[in-house]
Amino acid sequence: MQDKILILDFGSQVTQLIARRVREAGVYCEIVPFNRAEGMIDGFQPKGVILSGGPASVTQMGTPRAPEKVFTLGVPILGICYGEQTISAQLGGRVESSDEREFGRAELTVSDDCALFQGVWHKGDKVQVWMSHGDKVLSIPPGFRVVGVSENAPFAAIANDERRIYAVQFHPEVAHTPDGDKLLANFVLNICGAKGDWTMAAFRETEIAKVRAQVGKGRVICGLSGGVDSSVVAVLLHEAIGDQLTCVFVDHGLMRHGEAEEVVRLFREHYHIRLVHRDASELFLGKLEGVSDPEKKRKIIGATFIDVFEEEARNIGGADFLAQGTLYPDVIESVSFIGGPSVTIKSHHNVGGLPERMNMKLVEPLRELFKDEVRELGRELGLPKRFIGRHPFPGPGLAIRVPGEITRDKLDILRKADAIYLEEIRAAGLYDAIWQAFAVLLPVRTVGVMGDERTYEYVCALRAVTSTDGMTAESYPFEHAFIARVATRIINNVRGINRVVYDVTSKPPGTIEWE
């Protein structure tokens, strides 16, 4: 059993980043909504507790508070932003709304040394941090002292050394706070005393044992999409239960160029996994005919997938379990206390369970992992580097990269353009430096002149972003010569496109997908 950290979620759009930083320090952690924490604290036995930020105001009635049990556990506590404000309010300090807000970069002056800053910052240091708060702590609870101030936050960092409770008004989990990851590592390793022994090799062994215990002698059907998540699930399950596993690869006609053939070759011929390859492209495209709304597309694709799985499960003689690549962010979104947009955003996941008629139980061996951890597990399992390093690809496939009505002609045009784009990125040695890159066929046609002919063809948009976690992203700064070369190749080799544009839009914090 590894040491664990409990993170109470008060609704911050970057709470998941806290978990990422803690796990990067080699410590296992879980996020739980503040209003569901009390009942699971004793069983979880955390070495420490972190209170996240959040959008609410502690000055208003009925807003979130930490369970009182948190303050009686005797383990270290770290409050971040809203977490500091609720600590102050609950333990005898005072918080009020203020016109002197701080959003974005701010300068923190370290006014005193404390265990949280040890080895990272020292008294007198002036450091850049990331702020996002409207409320202001006016007085701190008894037993606390000030260890950091900013222009608009006289209590930007406070500490109660005896109770090992620390609180900061800034966000150490975001990249915009340099050394913030070191502060969090210092908290979990040195203040909480966690061993930092959570490794992917240990996770692999533990999860294989859990799968064997859950499945027993049952049969498992795994939906293999060709993406990283389902591929890792398939290899892990095959290692755990062997021929009790049957993978079903549904080619919905919305895959990237050459992807279906690659999936079949890898899993059937290399890993010798029982694989049913179902070409259902006509079925999917028929159901999508005339549909333009992106959410309707998602729901049609998801429902059709379930129908196909039911059919294939019957064809192989039935199955007791359905395996899928649910990740930890999916789980977090599905239980968020806010409700939020998760119902819409995760409409193509079955996080909450399967329809009753399927009569199968879920096997979700990745539900405790983030995306980059899944890649690490894939490397641990020996999946090919090219496969593990593949850019994220949405479950609905190219259906959401062809805005508007989908046709086979549009899909063929997009596949060719996308393949050229990715080929040029790989040739330039940039593929691994980019988190995700893809082409989009816009529902716009423009008039152009190519040679001696006037054309009326589609516009292709190219997108490439960098990201460490998939929650925030910045457009990749290609050199103009690269974009010009890609655009020329696409226009010269793909009939149906006469204009190429590069999208430099960044992905704001808190959005879940980038598609």
Coordinates of C-alpha atoms in Angstrom, one line a residue:
M1 CA 0.0 0.0 0.0
Q2 CA 1.5 3.3 -1.1
D3 CA 1.1 6.5 1.0
K4 CA -1.8 8.6 -0.3
I5 CA -2.8 12.3 -0.4
L6 CA -6.4 13.4 -0.5
I7 CA -7.4 16.4 -2.6
L8 CA -10.7 18.1 -1.8
D9 CA -12.2 19.7 -4.9
F10 CA -13.9 23.0 -4.4
G11 CA -14.5 23.5 -8.1
S12 CA -11.3 25.0 -9.4
Q13 CA -10.8 24.5 -13.2
V14 CA -7.2 23.4 -12.4
T15 CA -7.8 21.0 -9.5
Q16 CA -6.6 18.2 -11.7
L17 CA -3.2 19.9 -12.0
I18 CA -2.7 19.6 -8.3
A19 CA -3.1 15.8 -8.6
R20 CA -0.7 15.8 -11.5
R21 CA 2.0 17.6 -9.5
V22 CA 1.5 15.3 -6.6
R23 CA 1.8 12.2 -8.7
E24 CA 4.9 13.6 -10.4
A25 CA 6.5 13.6 -7.0
G26 CA 5.8 9.8 -6.9
V27 CA 2.9 10.0 -4.4
Y28 CA -0.5 8.5 -5.2
C29 CA -3.5 10.9 -4.7
E30 CA -7.2 11.1 -5.4
I31 CA -9.6 14.0 -5.9
V32 CA -12.9 14.0 -4.2
P33 CA -15.6 16.6 -4.1
F34 CA -15.6 18.5 -0.8
N35 CA -19.2 17.4 0.0
R36 CA -18.3 13.7 -0.5
A37 CA -15.1 13.6 1.5
E38 CA -16.3 13.0 5.0
G39 CA -17.5 9.5 4.5
M40 CA -14.4 8.2 2.8
I41 CA -11.6 9.9 4.9
D42 CA -11.2 7.1 7.4
G43 CA -11.0 4.4 4.9
F44 CA -8.6 6.4 2.6
Q45 CA -6.2 7.2 5.5
P46 CA -4.4 10.1 3.8
K47 CA -0.9 11.2 4.8
G48 CA -2.0 14.8 4.0
V49 CA -4.9 16.8 2.6
I50 CA -4.9 19.5 0.0
L51 CA -7.9 21.9 -0.4
S52 CA -8.2 23.2 -3.9
G53 CA -9.2 26.6 -5.3
G54 CA -12.8 27.3 -6.4
P55 CA -15.1 29.9 -7.9
A56 CA -17.3 30.5 -4.9
S57 CA -17.0 33.1 -2.2
V58 CA -16.7 32.1 1.5
T59 CA -18.4 35.3 2.4
Q60 CA -21.7 34.0 1.1
M61 CA -24.1 31.6 2.8
G62 CA -24.2 28.0 1.7
T63 CA -20.8 28.0 -0.2
P64 CA -18.4 25.1 0.1
R65 CA -16.5 24.3 3.4
A66 CA -14.1 21.6 4.3
P67 CA -15.5 18.9 6.6
E68 CA -14.6 19.5 10.2
K69 CA -13.1 16.0 10.3
V70 CA -10.3 17.3 8.1
F71 CA -9.0 19.6 10.8
T72 CA -9.0 16.8 13.5
L73 CA -7.1 14.1 11.5
G74 CA -3.8 15.4 12.7
V75 CA -2.3 15.2 9.2
P76 CA -0.7 18.2 7.3
I77 CA -3.1 20.4 5.4
L78 CA -2.4 22.7 2.4
G79 CA -5.0 25.2 1.3
I80 CA -4.8 26.8 -2.2
C81 CA -6.6 30.0 -3.1
Y82 CA -10.2 29.2 -2.0
G83 CA -8.6 26.6 0.2
E84 CA -6.8 29.3 2.1
Q85 CA -10.0 31.4 2.4
T86 CA -12.1 28.5 3.8
I87 CA -9.3 27.6 6.3
S88 CA -9.2 31.2 7.5
A89 CA -13.0 31.4 7.8
Q90 CA -13.4 28.0 9.5
L91 CA -10.6 28.3 12.0
G92 CA -11.4 31.8 13.3
G93 CA -10.0 34.3 10.7
R94 CA -11.9 36.8 8.6
V95 CA -12.5 37.0 4.8
E96 CA -14.4 39.6 2.8
S97 CA -15.0 40.4 -0.8
S98 CA -12.7 43.1 -2.1
D99 CA -12.4 45.4 -5.1
E100 CA -8.6 44.8 -4.9
R101 CA -8.6 41.6 -6.9
E102 CA -5.6 39.7 -8.3
F103 CA -5.9 37.7 -11.5
G104 CA -2.8 36.5 -13.5
R105 CA 0.8 37.0 -12.7
A106 CA 1.7 38.7 -9.4
E107 CA 4.8 39.2 -7.3
L108 CA 5.0 37.4 -3.9
T109 CA 7.4 38.6 -1.3
V110 CA 8.5 35.8 1.1
S111 CA 8.2 37.6 4.5
D112 CA 9.4 34.6 6.6
D113 CA 10.7 31.1 6.2
C114 CA 8.5 28.1 6.8
A115 CA 8.5 24.4 6.1
L116 CA 6.5 24.8 2.9
F117 CA 9.1 27.0 1.4
Q118 CA 12.2 25.1 2.7
G119 CA 14.8 24.5 0.0
V120 CA 12.7 26.5 -2.6
W121 CA 12.2 30.1 -1.4
H122 CA 13.8 32.0 1.4
K123 CA 12.9 35.1 3.5
G124 CA 13.2 38.2 1.4
D125 CA 12.8 36.5 -2.0
K126 CA 10.5 38.1 -4.6
V127 CA 9.0 35.5 -6.8
Q128 CA 6.4 35.3 -9.6
V129 CA 3.2 33.5 -8.8
W130 CA -0.2 33.1 -10.4
M131 CA -3.2 34.6 -8.6
S132 CA -6.9 34.2 -9.3
H133 CA -9.0 35.6 -6.5
G134 CA -11.6 38.2 -5.7
D135 CA -12.0 37.6 -1.9
K136 CA -9.4 38.8 0.5
V137 CA -8.2 37.4 3.9
L138 CA -8.4 40.3 6.4
S139 CA -7.3 38.4 9.5
I140 CA -5.8 35.0 10.0
P141 CA -6.8 32.4 12.5
P142 CA -5.1 32.1 15.9
G143 CA -1.9 30.1 15.8
F144 CA -1.1 31.2 12.2
R145 CA 1.7 33.6 11.0
V146 CA 2.2 35.4 7.7
V147 CA 5.0 34.0 5.5
G148 CA 4.2 35.7 2.2
V149 CA 2.6 38.9 0.9
S150 CA 1.6 40.4 -2.4
E151 CA 0.4 43.8 -3.5
N152 CA -3.2 43.1 -2.9
A153 CA -3.0 40.1 -0.6
P154 CA -1.4 40.9 2.8
F155 CA -1.9 37.2 3.8
A156 CA -0.8 35.6 0.5
A157 CA 0.8 32.7 2.4
I158 CA 0.2 31.7 6.0
A159 CA 1.5 28.9 8.2
N160 CA 0.5 27.2 11.5
D161 CA 3.7 25.3 12.2
E162 CA 2.4 23.4 15.3
R163 CA -0.7 22.0 13.4
R164 CA 1.2 21.7 10.1
I165 CA -1.4 23.7 8.3
Y166 CA -0.3 25.9 5.4
A167 CA -2.3 28.0 3.0
V168 CA -1.4 30.1 -0.1
Q169 CA -3.5 32.6 -2.0
F170 CA -1.7 31.7 -5.3
H171 CA -1.8 28.6 -7.4
P172 CA 1.4 26.5 -7.2
E173 CA 0.0 23.8 -9.4
V174 CA 0.0 25.9 -12.7
A175 CA 3.1 26.3 -14.8
H176 CA 2.8 30.1 -14.4
T177 CA 4.1 29.8 -10.8
P178 CA 7.8 28.8 -11.3
D179 CA 8.9 26.2 -8.7
G180 CA 5.2 25.7 -7.7
D181 CA 5.8 22.0 -8.4
K182 CA 8.7 22.0 -5.9
L183 CA 6.4 23.5 -3.2
L184 CA 3.9 20.8 -3.7
A185 CA 6.5 18.1 -3.7
N186 CA 8.0 19.6 -0.5
F187 CA 4.6 19.4 1.1
V188 CA 3.8 15.8 0.3
L189 CA 7.3 14.4 0.7
N190 CA 8.8 16.4 3.6
I191 CA 5.9 17.8 5.5
C192 CA 3.5 14.9 5.0
G193 CA 6.3 12.3 5.0
A194 CA 5.0 10.3 2.0
K195 CA 7.5 7.9 0.6
G196 CA 7.2 8.8 -3.0
D197 CA 7.2 5.2 -4.1
W198 CA 4.2 5.2 -6.5
T199 CA 5.7 3.9 -9.7
M200 CA 4.2 2.6 -12.9
A201 CA 5.8 -0.8 -12.5
A202 CA 4.0 -1.1 -9.1
F203 CA 0.8 0.0 -10.7
R204 CA 1.1 -2.6 -13.4
E205 CA 1.5 -5.4 -10.9
T206 CA -1.3 -4.2 -8.7
E207 CA -3.7 -3.7 -11.6
I208 CA -3.1 -7.1 -13.1
A209 CA -3.9 -8.7 -9.8
K210 CA -7.0 -6.6 -9.4
V211 CA -8.2 -7.5 -12.9
R212 CA -7.7 -11.2 -12.2
A213 CA -9.6 -11.0 -9.0
Q214 CA -12.5 -9.1 -10.6
V215 CA -12.8 -11.2 -13.7
G216 CA -12.1 -14.6 -12.3
K217 CA -12.9 -17.1 -15.1
G218 CA -15.2 -14.6 -16.8
R219 CA -15.0 -13.5 -20.4
V220 CA -14.1 -9.9 -21.3
I221 CA -14.8 -8.0 -24.5
C222 CA -12.7 -4.9 -25.1
G223 CA -13.6 -2.1 -27.4
L224 CA -10.4 -1.4 -29.3
S225 CA -10.5 2.0 -30.9
G226 CA -6.9 2.3 -32.1
G227 CA -6.1 5.1 -29.6
V228 CA -3.5 4.9 -26.8
D229 CA -6.0 4.3 -24.0
S230 CA -7.8 1.3 -25.4
S231 CA -4.6 -0.1 -26.8
V232 CA -3.0 0.0 -23.3
V233 CA -6.1 -1.6 -21.8
A234 CA -6.0 -4.4 -24.3
V235 CA -2.4 -5.3 -23.7
L236 CA -2.7 -5.0 -19.9
L237 CA -5.8 -7.3 -20.0
H238 CA -4.1 -9.8 -22.3
E239 CA -1.2 -10.0 -19.9
A240 CA -3.7 -10.5 -17.0
I241 CA -6.2 -13.0 -18.4
G242 CA -4.9 -14.2 -21.8
D243 CA -7.5 -15.8 -24.0
Q244 CA -10.4 -14.8 -21.7
L245 CA -10.1 -11.5 -23.6
T246 CA -11.6 -10.8 -27.0
C247 CA -11.0 -7.3 -28.6
V248 CA -13.5 -5.8 -30.9
F249 CA -12.2 -3.2 -33.3
V250 CA -15.0 -1.3 -34.9
D251 CA -14.0 0.6 -38.0
H252 CA -16.6 3.3 -38.1
G253 CA -15.2 4.9 -41.3
L254 CA -14.0 7.9 -39.3
M255 CA -10.4 6.8 -38.7
R256 CA -7.2 8.5 -39.9
H257 CA -5.4 7.3 -43.0
G258 CA -4.1 3.8 -42.7
E259 CA -5.1 3.5 -39.0
A260 CA -7.4 0.5 -39.3
E261 CA -4.8 -1.6 -41.0
E262 CA -2.2 -0.7 -38.4
V263 CA -4.4 -1.6 -35.5
V264 CA -5.3 -5.0 -36.9
R265 CA -1.6 -5.8 -37.8
L266 CA -0.3 -4.8 -34.3
F267 CA -2.9 -6.6 -32.1
R268 CA -3.7 -9.7 -34.2
E269 CA -0.3 -10.4 -35.8
H270 CA 2.1 -9.0 -33.2
Y271 CA 0.4 -9.5 -29.9
H272 CA -1.8 -12.5 -31.0
I273 CA -4.8 -11.1 -29.2
R274 CA -8.2 -12.5 -30.2
L275 CA -9.5 -9.7 -32.4
V276 CA -12.8 -9.2 -34.1
H277 CA -12.4 -6.6 -36.9
R278 CA -15.8 -5.2 -37.8
D279 CA -16.1 -2.9 -40.7
A280 CA -19.2 -0.9 -39.8
S281 CA -18.4 2.2 -41.8
E282 CA -21.5 1.9 -43.9
L283 CA -23.7 1.6 -40.8
F284 CA -22.1 4.6 -39.1
L285 CA -22.1 6.9 -42.1
G286 CA -25.6 6.0 -42.9
K287 CA -26.8 7.0 -39.4
L288 CA -24.8 10.3 -39.7
E289 CA -26.1 11.2 -43.1
G290 CA -27.6 14.7 -43.0
V291 CA -26.5 15.4 -39.4
S292 CA -24.6 18.6 -38.7
D293 CA -24.9 19.2 -35.0
P294 CA -21.7 18.0 -33.3
E295 CA -23.4 16.8 -30.1
K296 CA -25.9 14.8 -32.2
K297 CA -23.0 13.2 -34.0
R298 CA -21.4 12.2 -30.8
K299 CA -24.6 10.6 -29.4
I300 CA -25.2 8.7 -32.7
I301 CA -21.7 7.4 -32.7
G302 CA -21.8 6.4 -29.1
A303 CA -25.2 4.7 -29.4
T304 CA -24.2 2.8 -32.5
F305 CA -21.0 1.6 -30.8
I306 CA -23.1 0.1 -28.1
D307 CA -25.3 -1.6 -30.6
V308 CA -22.3 -3.1 -32.4
F309 CA -20.8 -4.3 -29.2
E310 CA -24.0 -6.0 -28.2
E311 CA -24.1 -7.7 -31.5
E312 CA -20.5 -8.8 -31.5
A313 CA -20.8 -10.0 -27.9
R314 CA -23.6 -12.2 -28.9
N315 CA -21.6 -13.5 -31.9
I316 CA -18.7 -14.6 -29.7
G317 CA -21.1 -16.4 -27.4
G318 CA -21.5 -13.6 -24.8
A319 CA -19.2 -11.8 -22.4
D320 CA -19.4 -11.1 -18.7
F321 CA -17.4 -7.8 -18.8
L322 CA -16.8 -4.9 -21.1
A323 CA -13.4 -3.2 -20.8
Q324 CA -12.9 0.4 -21.7
G325 CA -10.2 3.1 -21.4
T326 CA -11.8 5.4 -18.9
L327 CA -9.2 7.8 -17.5
Y328 CA -9.1 9.6 -14.2
P329 CA -10.2 13.0 -15.7
D330 CA -13.3 11.2 -17.0
V331 CA -14.1 10.0 -13.5
I332 CA -13.4 13.4 -11.9
E333 CA -15.7 15.1 -14.3
S334 CA -18.5 12.5 -13.8
V335 CA -18.5 13.1 -10.0
S336 CA -17.9 16.8 -9.9
F337 CA -20.0 18.5 -7.2
I338 CA -20.7 21.3 -9.6
G339 CA -22.4 19.2 -12.1
G340 CA -20.8 21.5 -14.7
P341 CA -20.5 20.6 -18.3
S342 CA -19.4 17.0 -17.8
V343 CA -22.7 15.5 -18.9
T344 CA -22.2 17.1 -22.3
I345 CA -18.5 16.9 -22.5
K346 CA -18.3 13.2 -21.6
S347 CA -21.3 12.1 -23.6
H348 CA -19.2 9.5 -25.5
H349 CA -18.0 7.8 -22.2
N350 CA -19.9 5.3 -20.1
V351 CA -18.3 6.5 -16.8
G352 CA -21.5 6.1 -14.9
G353 CA -22.0 2.5 -16.1
L354 CA -23.6 0.7 -19.0
P355 CA -27.2 0.4 -20.2
E356 CA -28.9 -2.4 -18.3
R357 CA -29.7 -4.3 -21.4
M358 CA -26.0 -5.0 -22.0
N359 CA -25.9 -7.2 -18.9
M360 CA -22.1 -6.7 -18.6
K361 CA -19.9 -5.3 -15.9
L362 CA -17.3 -2.7 -16.6
V363 CA -13.5 -3.3 -16.3
E364 CA -11.7 0.0 -16.2
P365 CA -8.0 -0.6 -15.3
L366 CA -6.9 3.0 -16.3
R367 CA -9.6 4.9 -14.3
E368 CA -6.9 6.0 -11.8
L369 CA -4.5 7.4 -14.4
F370 CA -3.9 10.6 -16.3
K371 CA -3.1 10.6 -20.0
D372 CA 0.7 10.9 -19.7
E373 CA 0.6 8.1 -17.0
V374 CA -1.2 5.9 -19.5
R375 CA 1.6 6.5 -22.0
E376 CA 4.1 5.5 -19.3
L377 CA 2.2 2.3 -18.6
G378 CA 2.2 1.6 -22.3
R379 CA 6.0 1.9 -22.3
E380 CA 6.1 -0.4 -19.2
L381 CA 4.0 -2.9 -21.2
G382 CA 6.3 -2.7 -24.2
L383 CA 3.9 -1.1 -26.7
P384 CA 5.8 0.3 -29.7
K385 CA 7.1 3.9 -29.2
R386 CA 5.3 5.1 -32.3
F387 CA 2.0 3.8 -31.0
I388 CA 2.4 5.1 -27.5
G389 CA 3.5 8.6 -28.7
R390 CA 0.5 8.9 -31.0
H391 CA -1.3 12.2 -30.6
P392 CA -4.7 12.0 -28.8
F393 CA -7.5 11.2 -31.2
P394 CA -11.2 11.7 -30.1
G395 CA -13.5 8.7 -29.9
P396 CA -15.9 10.2 -32.5
G397 CA -12.9 10.3 -34.9
L398 CA -13.0 12.6 -37.9
A399 CA -16.8 13.2 -37.4
I400 CA -15.9 16.3 -35.3
R401 CA -13.1 17.4 -37.6
V402 CA -15.6 17.7 -40.4
P403 CA -17.9 20.5 -39.1
G404 CA -21.3 20.2 -40.7
E405 CA -22.7 17.3 -42.6
I406 CA -20.3 14.3 -43.1
T407 CA -19.9 12.7 -46.5
R408 CA -17.5 10.0 -47.6
D409 CA -15.9 12.5 -50.1
K410 CA -15.2 15.0 -47.3
L411 CA -13.7 12.3 -45.1
D412 CA -11.4 11.2 -48.0
I413 CA -10.3 14.8 -48.6
L414 CA -9.5 15.3 -44.9
R415 CA -7.6 12.0 -44.5
K416 CA -5.3 13.0 -47.3
A417 CA -4.7 16.5 -45.9
D418 CA -4.2 15.2 -42.4
A419 CA -1.7 12.5 -43.5
I420 CA 0.4 15.1 -45.4
Y421 CA 0.4 17.4 -42.4
L422 CA 1.5 14.7 -39.9
E423 CA 4.1 13.3 -42.4
E424 CA 5.7 16.8 -42.7
I425 CA 5.7 17.2 -38.9
R426 CA 7.4 13.8 -38.4
A427 CA 9.9 14.6 -41.2
A428 CA 10.8 17.9 -39.4
G429 CA 11.4 16.0 -36.2
L430 CA 8.6 17.9 -34.4
Y431 CA 6.0 15.2 -33.7
D432 CA 7.1 14.5 -30.1
A433 CA 7.4 18.2 -29.3
I434 CA 3.7 18.6 -30.2
W435 CA 1.0 17.3 -27.9
Q436 CA -1.7 17.2 -30.7
A437 CA -1.8 18.2 -34.3
F438 CA -4.5 17.6 -36.9
A439 CA -6.3 19.0 -39.9
V440 CA -10.0 20.2 -40.0
L441 CA -12.0 20.4 -43.2
L442 CA -14.0 23.6 -42.7
P443 CA -17.6 23.9 -44.0
V444 CA -16.5 26.8 -46.1
R445 CA -15.6 27.0 -49.8
T446 CA -13.6 29.7 -51.4
V447 CA -13.0 30.9 -55.0
G448 CA -9.5 30.6 -56.2
V449 CA -7.4 30.3 -59.3
M450 CA -5.1 27.3 -59.8
G451 CA -3.1 27.3 -62.9
D452 CA -5.5 28.6 -65.6
E453 CA -8.6 27.4 -63.9
R454 CA -11.0 29.0 -61.4
T455 CA -11.7 26.7 -58.5
Y456 CA -14.4 26.6 -55.8
E457 CA -13.1 24.2 -53.1
Y458 CA -12.8 23.7 -49.3
V459 CA -10.7 25.5 -46.8
C460 CA -8.4 23.3 -44.6
A461 CA -7.4 24.5 -41.1
L462 CA -4.3 23.1 -39.5
R463 CA -3.9 23.0 -35.7
A464 CA -1.0 22.1 -33.5
V465 CA -0.7 22.6 -29.7
T466 CA 1.7 22.0 -26.9
S467 CA 0.5 20.8 -23.6
T468 CA 1.8 18.9 -20.6
D469 CA -1.5 17.6 -19.3
G470 CA -4.2 18.2 -21.9
M471 CA -6.0 20.8 -19.8
T472 CA -4.3 23.9 -21.1
A473 CA -2.6 24.3 -24.5
E474 CA -0.7 26.8 -26.6
S475 CA -0.5 26.9 -30.4
Y476 CA 2.8 25.5 -31.6
P477 CA 5.1 28.2 -33.1
F478 CA 5.8 26.8 -36.5
E479 CA 8.2 28.7 -38.7
H480 CA 6.4 30.3 -41.6
A481 CA 8.4 28.3 -44.1
F482 CA 7.1 25.0 -42.6
I483 CA 3.4 26.1 -42.9
A484 CA 4.0 27.3 -46.4
R485 CA 5.5 23.9 -47.4
V486 CA 2.7 22.0 -45.8
A487 CA 0.1 24.2 -47.5
T488 CA 1.7 23.8 -50.9
R489 CA 1.8 20.1 -50.6
I490 CA -1.8 19.8 -49.5
I491 CA -3.1 22.1 -52.3
N492 CA -1.0 20.4 -54.9
N493 CA -1.9 16.8 -53.8
V494 CA -5.4 17.0 -52.4
R495 CA -8.2 17.7 -54.8
G496 CA -11.0 19.5 -53.1
I497 CA -8.8 22.0 -51.1
N498 CA -7.6 25.3 -52.5
R499 CA -6.8 27.2 -49.3
V500 CA -5.0 26.3 -46.0
V501 CA -4.9 28.3 -42.8
Y502 CA -3.1 27.7 -39.5
D503 CA -5.2 28.1 -36.3
V504 CA -3.2 29.9 -33.5
T505 CA -6.1 29.8 -31.0
S506 CA -4.9 28.6 -27.5
K507 CA -6.9 26.4 -25.3
P508 CA -8.1 28.1 -22.2
P509 CA -7.7 26.5 -18.7
G510 CA -10.5 24.2 -17.6
T511 CA -11.8 23.0 -20.9
I512 CA -11.7 19.3 -21.0
E513 CA -11.1 18.4 -24.7
W514 CA -9.2 19.9 -27.6
E515 CA -11.0 19.0 -30.8

